[in-house]
């Protein structure tokens, strides 16, 4: 009887351990999948931004049609830096840049935070599209309602 009880406890423990491990691995896999999808989306947007600049002119057309002169850019990773270079090439005034990471900013422009009084611009272009809703809400809380995703523009 003792052997059966020990075997049952061992099998039960292995079963519970397996369930917990599978559950944890599933959560980790979901996290990895979301991260992969985020970077895949960034790559697609970067490709569209490059094609817009060098082939079909979507970005420059948007700028022209909407009479945009003064811009702010939120998100200063590689996409934000590339966007700033394209905007400068088109003669736009980059009034300020923002990023949640202090070290990832564009050195040629003033840096603002949501604690600052934000200068008026024609458009705020948001590059971290995975966090668009929360970033846009932060701008709206500051009374800025012209924040758009780069994905909406190109």
CSV table of C-alpha atoms in Angstrom, one decimal:
chain,number,residue,atom,x,y,z
A,1,UNK,CA,0.0,0.0,0.0
A,2,UNK,CA,2.9,2.4,0.8
A,3,UNK,CA,4.4,1.7,-2.6
A,4,UNK,CA,1.1,2.6,-4.3
A,5,UNK,CA,0.8,5.8,-2.3
A,6,UNK,CA,4.4,6.8,-3.2
A,7,UNK,CA,3.9,6.0,-6.9
A,8,UNK,CA,0.6,7.9,-6.9
A,9,UNK,CA,2.3,10.9,-5.3
A,10,UNK,CA,5.2,10.8,-7.7
A,11,UNK,CA,2.9,10.5,-10.8
A,12,UNK,CA,0.7,13.3,-9.4
A,13,UNK,CA,3.7,15.5,-8.8
A,14,UNK,CA,5.1,14.9,-12.2
A,15,UNK,CA,1.7,15.7,-13.7
A,16,UNK,CA,1.3,18.9,-11.8
A,17,UNK,CA,4.9,19.9,-12.6
A,18,UNK,CA,4.3,19.2,-16.3
A,19,UNK,CA,1.1,21.3,-16.4
A,20,UNK,CA,2.9,24.2,-14.7
A,21,UNK,CA,5.8,24.0,-17.0
A,22,UNK,CA,3.6,23.8,-20.1
A,23,UNK,CA,1.6,26.8,-18.8
A,24,UNK,CA,4.8,28.9,-18.2
A,25,UNK,CA,6.2,27.9,-21.6
A,26,UNK,CA,3.0,28.9,-23.3
A,27,UNK,CA,3.0,32.3,-21.6
A,28,UNK,CA,6.7,32.8,-22.7
A,29,UNK,CA,5.9,31.7,-26.2
A,30,UNK,CA,3.0,34.2,-26.4
A,31,UNK,CA,5.4,36.9,-25.2
A,32,UNK,CA,8.0,35.9,-27.8
A,33,UNK,CA,5.4,35.8,-30.5
A,34,UNK,CA,4.1,39.3,-29.7
A,35,UNK,CA,7.7,40.6,-29.7
A,36,UNK,CA,8.4,38.9,-33.1
A,37,UNK,CA,5.2,40.4,-34.5
A,38,UNK,CA,6.1,43.8,-33.3
A,39,UNK,CA,9.5,43.8,-35.0
A,40,UNK,CA,8.0,42.3,-38.1
A,41,UNK,CA,5.5,45.2,-38.2
A,42,UNK,CA,8.4,47.7,-37.7
A,43,UNK,CA,10.3,46.1,-40.6
A,44,UNK,CA,7.2,46.3,-42.9
A,45,UNK,CA,6.6,50.0,-41.9
A,46,UNK,CA,10.3,50.8,-42.5
A,47,UNK,CA,10.1,49.2,-45.9
A,48,UNK,CA,7.0,51.2,-46.7
A,49,UNK,CA,8.7,54.4,-45.5
A,50,UNK,CA,11.7,53.7,-47.7
A,51,UNK,CA,9.5,52.9,-50.7
A,52,UNK,CA,7.5,56.0,-50.0
A,53,UNK,CA,10.6,58.2,-50.0
A,54,UNK,CA,12.3,56.7,-53.1
A,55,UNK,CA,9.4,55.3,-55.2
A,56,UNK,CA,5.9,56.5,-54.8
A,57,UNK,CA,6.2,59.7,-52.7
A,58,UNK,CA,3.4,58.9,-50.2
A,59,UNK,CA,5.1,60.7,-47.3
A,60,UNK,CA,6.0,63.7,-49.3
A,61,UNK,CA,2.5,63.8,-50.9
A,62,UNK,CA,0.9,63.7,-47.4
A,63,UNK,CA,3.2,66.5,-46.2
A,64,UNK,CA,2.4,68.6,-49.2
A,65,UNK,CA,-1.4,68.0,-49.3
A,66,UNK,CA,-1.8,68.8,-45.6
A,67,UNK,CA,0.6,71.8,-45.7
A,68,UNK,CA,2.8,70.4,-42.9
A,69,UNK,CA,5.7,72.6,-41.9
A,70,UNK,CA,6.3,71.9,-38.2
A,71,UNK,CA,6.6,68.4,-36.9
A,72,UNK,CA,7.3,66.5,-33.7
A,73,UNK,CA,8.4,62.9,-33.7
A,74,UNK,CA,7.7,60.5,-30.9
A,75,UNK,CA,9.8,57.4,-30.8
A,76,UNK,CA,13.5,57.8,-31.5
A,77,UNK,CA,14.6,54.3,-32.3
A,78,UNK,CA,16.0,53.6,-35.8
A,79,UNK,CA,12.7,54.3,-37.4
A,80,UNK,CA,12.4,57.7,-35.7
A,81,UNK,CA,15.9,58.7,-36.7
A,82,UNK,CA,15.3,57.7,-40.3
A,83,UNK,CA,12.0,59.6,-40.3
A,84,UNK,CA,13.7,62.7,-38.9
A,85,UNK,CA,16.3,62.5,-41.7
A,86,UNK,CA,13.6,62.2,-44.4
A,87,UNK,CA,11.6,65.1,-42.8
A,88,UNK,CA,14.7,67.3,-42.8
A,89,UNK,CA,15.4,66.4,-46.4
A,90,UNK,CA,11.9,67.8,-47.2
A,91,UNK,CA,12.7,71.0,-45.4
A,92,UNK,CA,10.4,70.5,-42.4
A,93,UNK,CA,11.1,72.0,-39.1
A,94,UNK,CA,11.4,69.2,-36.5
A,95,UNK,CA,10.3,71.3,-33.5
A,96,UNK,CA,10.9,68.6,-30.9
A,97,UNK,CA,11.4,64.8,-30.4
A,98,UNK,CA,10.2,62.5,-27.6
A,99,UNK,CA,11.0,59.0,-26.4
A,100,UNK,CA,10.5,57.1,-23.3
A,101,UNK,CA,14.1,56.1,-23.4
A,102,UNK,CA,16.4,59.1,-22.6
A,103,UNK,CA,19.4,57.8,-24.4
A,104,UNK,CA,17.6,57.1,-27.7
A,105,UNK,CA,17.1,60.7,-28.8
A,106,UNK,CA,17.9,62.7,-31.9
A,107,UNK,CA,20.7,65.1,-30.9
A,108,UNK,CA,19.8,67.8,-33.5
A,109,UNK,CA,16.4,68.6,-32.0
A,110,UNK,CA,15.0,69.8,-28.7
A,111,UNK,CA,13.8,67.0,-26.5
A,112,UNK,CA,10.5,67.2,-24.7
A,113,UNK,CA,8.6,65.1,-22.2
A,114,UNK,CA,5.0,64.9,-21.3
A,115,UNK,CA,5.8,67.0,-18.2
A,116,UNK,CA,6.8,69.9,-20.5
A,117,UNK,CA,4.5,72.5,-22.2
A,118,UNK,CA,4.6,71.0,-25.7
A,119,UNK,CA,5.3,73.5,-28.6
A,120,UNK,CA,2.6,73.7,-31.2
A,121,UNK,CA,3.2,71.6,-34.4
A,122,UNK,CA,1.2,70.7,-37.4
A,123,UNK,CA,1.5,67.0,-36.7
A,124,UNK,CA,3.1,64.6,-34.2
A,125,UNK,CA,4.3,61.4,-35.9
A,126,UNK,CA,4.4,58.4,-33.6
A,127,UNK,CA,6.8,55.6,-34.7
A,128,UNK,CA,6.2,52.9,-31.9
A,129,UNK,CA,3.0,51.7,-33.5
A,130,UNK,CA,2.6,48.9,-31.0
A,131,UNK,CA,1.9,51.5,-28.2
A,132,UNK,CA,0.0,53.9,-30.4
A,133,UNK,CA,-3.2,54.1,-28.3
A,134,UNK,CA,-1.4,54.8,-25.0
A,135,UNK,CA,1.0,57.3,-26.6
A,136,UNK,CA,-1.9,59.1,-28.4
A,137,UNK,CA,-3.9,59.2,-25.1
A,138,UNK,CA,-0.9,60.8,-23.4
A,139,UNK,CA,-0.8,63.5,-26.1
A,140,UNK,CA,-4.6,64.0,-25.8
A,141,UNK,CA,-4.1,64.5,-22.0
A,142,UNK,CA,-1.8,67.4,-22.9
A,143,UNK,CA,-4.4,68.8,-25.3
A,144,UNK,CA,-2.5,67.6,-28.4
A,145,UNK,CA,-5.0,66.0,-30.9
A,146,UNK,CA,-2.9,65.9,-34.1
A,147,UNK,CA,-0.8,62.8,-33.2
A,148,UNK,CA,-0.7,60.1,-35.9
A,149,UNK,CA,1.0,56.9,-36.4
A,150,UNK,CA,3.7,56.7,-39.2
A,151,UNK,CA,1.7,53.7,-40.4
A,152,UNK,CA,-1.4,56.0,-40.9
A,153,UNK,CA,0.6,58.4,-43.1
A,154,UNK,CA,2.5,56.0,-45.4
